[in-house]
Protein backbone atom coordinates (compact mmCIF):
# COMPACT_ATOMS: atom_id res chain seq x y z
CA MET A 1 -20.13 -12.35 3.72
CA LEU A 2 -17.61 -10.09 5.42
CA LEU A 3 -19.03 -6.90 3.95
CA GLY A 4 -22.53 -5.98 5.04
CA LEU A 5 -25.24 -5.04 2.56
CA ASP A 6 -24.96 -1.33 3.37
CA VAL A 7 -21.18 -1.36 2.89
CA ARG A 8 -21.44 -3.23 -0.42
CA THR A 9 -24.05 -0.76 -1.65
CA GLN A 10 -21.88 2.21 -0.68
CA LEU A 11 -18.80 0.72 -2.31
CA ARG A 12 -20.66 -0.02 -5.55
CA GLU A 13 -21.72 3.62 -5.71
CA ILE A 14 -18.20 4.86 -4.92
CA PHE A 15 -16.57 2.61 -7.51
CA SER A 16 -19.20 3.46 -10.12
CA LYS A 17 -18.57 7.17 -9.62
CA ASP A 18 -14.85 7.41 -8.85
CA LEU A 19 -13.13 4.37 -10.38
CA LYS A 20 -11.50 5.62 -13.58
CA GLU A 21 -9.40 2.81 -15.07
CA PRO A 22 -9.11 -0.94 -14.40
CA VAL A 23 -7.25 -2.01 -11.27
CA ASN A 24 -5.44 -5.30 -10.79
CA ILE A 25 -5.15 -6.75 -7.30
CA LYS A 26 -2.73 -9.57 -6.65
CA LEU A 27 -3.02 -11.41 -3.35
CA PHE A 28 -0.16 -13.62 -2.26
CA SER A 29 -1.58 -16.09 0.23
CA GLN A 30 -1.17 -19.60 1.55
CA ALA A 31 -3.32 -22.05 3.46
CA ILE A 32 -0.64 -23.23 5.86
CA GLY A 33 0.86 -21.04 8.56
CA CYS A 34 -1.20 -17.92 7.82
CA ASP A 35 -4.19 -17.28 10.05
CA THR A 36 -5.43 -14.19 8.21
CA CYS A 37 -4.94 -15.44 4.63
CA PRO A 38 -8.40 -17.06 4.26
CA THR A 39 -10.08 -13.87 5.48
CA ALA A 40 -7.95 -11.76 3.15
CA GLU A 41 -8.97 -13.96 0.22
CA GLU A 42 -12.67 -13.69 1.08
CA LEU A 43 -12.48 -9.93 1.63
CA LEU A 44 -10.76 -9.23 -1.68
CA LYS A 45 -13.11 -11.55 -3.57
CA GLU A 46 -16.06 -9.59 -2.20
CA VAL A 47 -14.44 -6.28 -3.17
CA ALA A 48 -13.64 -7.50 -6.70
CA GLN A 49 -17.24 -8.63 -7.19
CA LEU A 50 -18.46 -5.06 -6.70
CA ASP A 51 -17.06 -3.72 -9.99
CA GLU A 52 -15.98 -5.54 -13.14
CA ARG A 53 -13.00 -3.20 -13.53
CA ILE A 54 -11.40 -4.66 -10.40
CA LYS A 55 -9.54 -7.86 -11.21
CA LEU A 56 -8.27 -10.20 -8.51
CA ASP A 57 -5.59 -12.87 -8.91
CA ILE A 58 -4.53 -15.08 -6.01
CA TYR A 59 -1.10 -16.69 -5.84
CA SER A 60 0.73 -18.94 -3.42
CA PRO A 61 4.42 -18.13 -2.88
CA LEU A 62 5.00 -21.83 -2.28
CA VAL A 63 3.63 -22.73 -5.71
CA ASP A 64 3.86 -19.59 -7.83
CA ARG A 65 7.49 -18.92 -7.09
CA GLU A 66 8.39 -17.01 -10.24
CA ILE A 67 5.75 -14.29 -9.91
CA SER A 68 6.26 -14.15 -6.14
CA ALA A 69 9.96 -13.48 -6.69
CA ARG A 70 9.17 -10.88 -9.36
CA TYR A 71 7.02 -8.95 -6.89
CA GLY A 72 9.47 -9.42 -4.02
CA ILE A 73 7.02 -11.32 -1.84
CA GLU A 74 8.48 -12.36 1.51
CA ARG A 75 5.36 -12.51 3.71
CA VAL A 76 1.72 -13.52 3.51
CA PRO A 77 -0.78 -12.17 3.09
CA THR A 78 0.68 -9.50 0.82
CA ILE A 79 -1.58 -7.44 -1.42
CA VAL A 80 -0.35 -5.71 -4.57
CA VAL A 81 -2.55 -3.02 -6.12
CA GLU A 82 -1.53 -2.00 -9.62
CA GLY A 83 -2.90 -0.37 -12.73
CA ASP A 84 -1.25 -0.66 -16.12
CA LYS A 85 2.04 -1.06 -14.25
CA ASP A 86 3.34 -2.01 -10.81
CA TYR A 87 3.60 1.15 -8.73
CA GLY A 88 5.48 -0.62 -5.95
CA ILE A 89 2.47 -0.57 -3.62
CA ARG A 90 2.32 -3.43 -1.11
CA TYR A 91 0.03 -4.11 1.84
CA ILE A 92 1.36 -6.76 4.22
CA GLY A 93 -1.44 -8.06 6.41
CA LEU A 94 -5.22 -8.08 6.45
CA PRO A 95 -6.72 -4.64 5.64
CA ALA A 96 -9.50 -4.94 8.20
CA GLY A 97 -11.01 -2.42 10.59
CA LEU A 98 -9.99 1.15 9.85
CA GLU A 99 -7.38 -0.10 7.40
CA PHE A 100 -10.11 -1.21 5.01
CA SER A 101 -10.35 2.45 4.00
CA THR A 102 -6.66 2.34 3.04
CA LEU A 103 -7.42 -0.49 0.62
CA VAL A 104 -10.40 1.34 -0.90
CA HIS A 105 -8.52 4.63 -1.30
CA THR A 106 -5.55 2.81 -2.81
CA ILE A 107 -7.78 1.13 -5.39
CA LEU A 108 -9.38 4.46 -6.31
CA GLN A 109 -6.09 6.35 -6.54
CA VAL A 110 -4.41 3.67 -8.64
CA SER A 111 -7.41 3.73 -10.98
CA LYS A 112 -6.72 7.42 -11.63
CA ARG A 113 -3.13 6.62 -12.70
CA GLU A 114 -1.94 9.82 -11.01
CA PRO A 115 -1.28 10.87 -7.42
CA LYS A 116 -3.32 13.26 -5.33
CA LEU A 117 -0.50 15.62 -4.39
CA SER A 118 0.32 19.31 -4.70
CA GLU A 119 2.35 20.57 -7.65
CA LYS A 120 5.15 21.54 -5.28
CA THR A 121 5.33 18.02 -3.86
CA LEU A 122 5.32 16.51 -7.35
CA GLU A 123 8.16 18.82 -8.36
CA PHE A 124 10.33 17.67 -5.46
CA LEU A 125 9.47 14.00 -5.93
CA SER A 126 10.41 14.18 -9.60
CA GLU A 127 14.02 14.74 -8.52
CA ILE A 128 14.29 11.33 -6.85
CA ASP A 129 16.40 9.04 -9.02
CA VAL A 130 17.39 6.34 -6.52
CA PRO A 131 15.24 3.65 -4.85
CA ILE A 132 13.23 4.90 -1.87
CA GLU A 133 11.13 2.51 0.21
CA ILE A 134 8.53 4.04 2.51
CA MET A 135 7.39 1.49 5.08
CA VAL A 136 4.30 2.52 7.05
CA PHE A 137 3.49 0.53 10.18
CA VAL A 138 -0.22 0.52 10.99
CA THR A 139 -2.83 -1.25 13.10
CA THR A 140 -6.47 -1.86 12.27
CA SER A 141 -7.65 0.32 15.17
CA CYS A 142 -5.44 3.34 14.43
CA GLY A 143 -7.44 6.34 13.27
CA TYR A 144 -4.42 8.24 11.94
CA CYS A 145 -2.84 5.33 10.06
CA PRO A 146 -4.88 5.41 6.82
CA ALA A 147 -3.83 9.01 6.12
CA ALA A 148 -0.14 8.13 6.49
CA ALA A 149 -0.53 5.02 4.35
CA ILE A 150 -2.35 6.87 1.57
CA THR A 151 0.30 9.60 1.51
CA ALA A 152 2.94 6.92 0.96
CA VAL A 153 0.79 5.35 -1.76
CA ASN A 154 0.49 8.69 -3.55
CA PHE A 155 4.25 9.18 -3.36
CA ALA A 156 4.74 5.75 -4.94
CA ILE A 157 2.34 6.58 -7.76
CA ALA A 158 4.21 9.84 -8.36
CA ASN A 159 7.65 8.32 -8.92
CA ASP A 160 8.63 4.83 -10.08
CA ASN A 161 11.68 4.95 -7.79
CA ILE A 162 9.45 5.14 -4.71
CA LYS A 163 7.88 2.06 -3.15
CA ALA A 164 5.12 2.15 -0.52
CA VAL A 165 4.90 -0.80 1.87
CA VAL A 166 2.10 -0.74 4.44
CA VAL A 167 2.71 -3.22 7.26
CA ASP A 168 0.23 -4.38 9.88
CA ALA A 169 2.37 -4.19 13.01
CA SER A 170 0.22 -6.68 14.94
CA GLU A 171 0.52 -9.34 12.25
CA ASN A 172 4.25 -8.76 11.80
CA PRO A 173 5.60 -8.37 15.35
CA ASP A 174 9.14 -9.27 14.29
CA LEU A 175 9.27 -6.30 11.92
CA ALA A 176 7.63 -4.08 14.52
CA GLN A 177 10.28 -5.11 17.03
CA LEU A 178 13.10 -4.69 14.53
CA TYR A 179 12.08 -1.08 13.85
CA GLN A 180 11.10 -0.40 17.47
CA VAL A 181 7.48 0.39 16.70
CA VAL A 182 5.84 1.56 19.93
CA GLY A 183 3.34 3.93 18.32
CA VAL A 184 1.58 4.01 14.97
CA PRO A 185 1.67 5.14 12.33
CA LYS A 186 5.43 4.80 12.25
CA ILE A 187 7.15 5.51 8.97
CA VAL A 188 10.50 3.90 8.21
CA ILE A 189 12.32 5.02 5.07
CA ASN A 190 14.92 2.73 3.49
CA ARG A 191 15.04 0.35 6.43
CA GLY A 192 15.80 2.99 9.05
CA LEU A 193 17.70 5.66 7.14
CA VAL A 194 15.00 8.12 8.24
CA GLU A 195 12.15 7.43 10.66
CA PHE A 196 9.24 9.39 12.10
CA VAL A 197 5.97 8.80 13.91
CA GLY A 198 2.53 10.20 13.22
CA ALA A 199 0.32 11.15 10.30
CA GLN A 200 2.24 14.19 9.14
CA PRO A 201 0.93 16.79 6.68
CA GLU A 202 1.99 16.24 3.08
CA ASN A 203 4.78 18.84 3.18
CA ALA A 204 6.25 17.42 6.39
CA PHE A 205 6.07 13.87 5.00
CA LEU A 206 7.84 15.15 1.89
CA GLY A 207 10.56 16.70 4.04
CA TYR A 208 11.42 13.34 5.59
CA VAL A 209 11.48 11.62 2.20
CA MET A 210 13.72 14.30 0.70
CA ALA A 211 16.00 14.08 3.75
CA ALA A 212 16.41 10.36 3.06
CA TYR A 213 17.06 11.12 -0.60
CA GLY A 214 19.72 13.67 0.35
CA ARG A 215 21.48 11.16 2.58
CA LEU A 216 21.44 8.56 -0.18
CA LYS A 217 22.91 11.00 -2.69
CA ASN A 218 25.60 11.99 -0.19
CA GLY A 219 26.54 8.38 0.40
CA GLN A 220 25.30 8.30 3.99
CA ALA A 221 23.15 5.18 3.57
């Protein structure tokens, strides 16, 4: 077991109290060429066993090509957390260490079917009518990373045009190098249209997203 008895007990209590609606987790994994995939499978199986409202399906991009293409899977392991629809939330890597809290908070927030954001933020996000991808680079030892990742997740839940992609920088060094990640969390919007570093407050995070939206609308992308 990856999760200790105390952790499993705590999670059961949290899910029993705070999980509102069923959550579907899709793990895209493969046995060959992926060192962390077996651990990701075991971890998610243990999480799913804690509450019957959490459903886990495991797919191999090499075999299940149609659904992998539908969800835009390019790397393994990739975790999709969805409710009654796909919110565009992806976690690329193994959510271990401090990033396990990102997984738990994502499950809980998706179960609520609504974001945890201020009315002002929701008002601004409702204006976005073009695709926005928020990529959050994290590491499992980064104390500030979960907050940045969860903010992106909430933004994705708020607007179907927004996608949140959390990327473990250590497991994906090519992406980290491509986007010049030297500190985490680093947030990359629409593949470099706007970038910033650090777990910013909600209003500051919103400012960067709206700046990217403005550039897209002005044809600067």
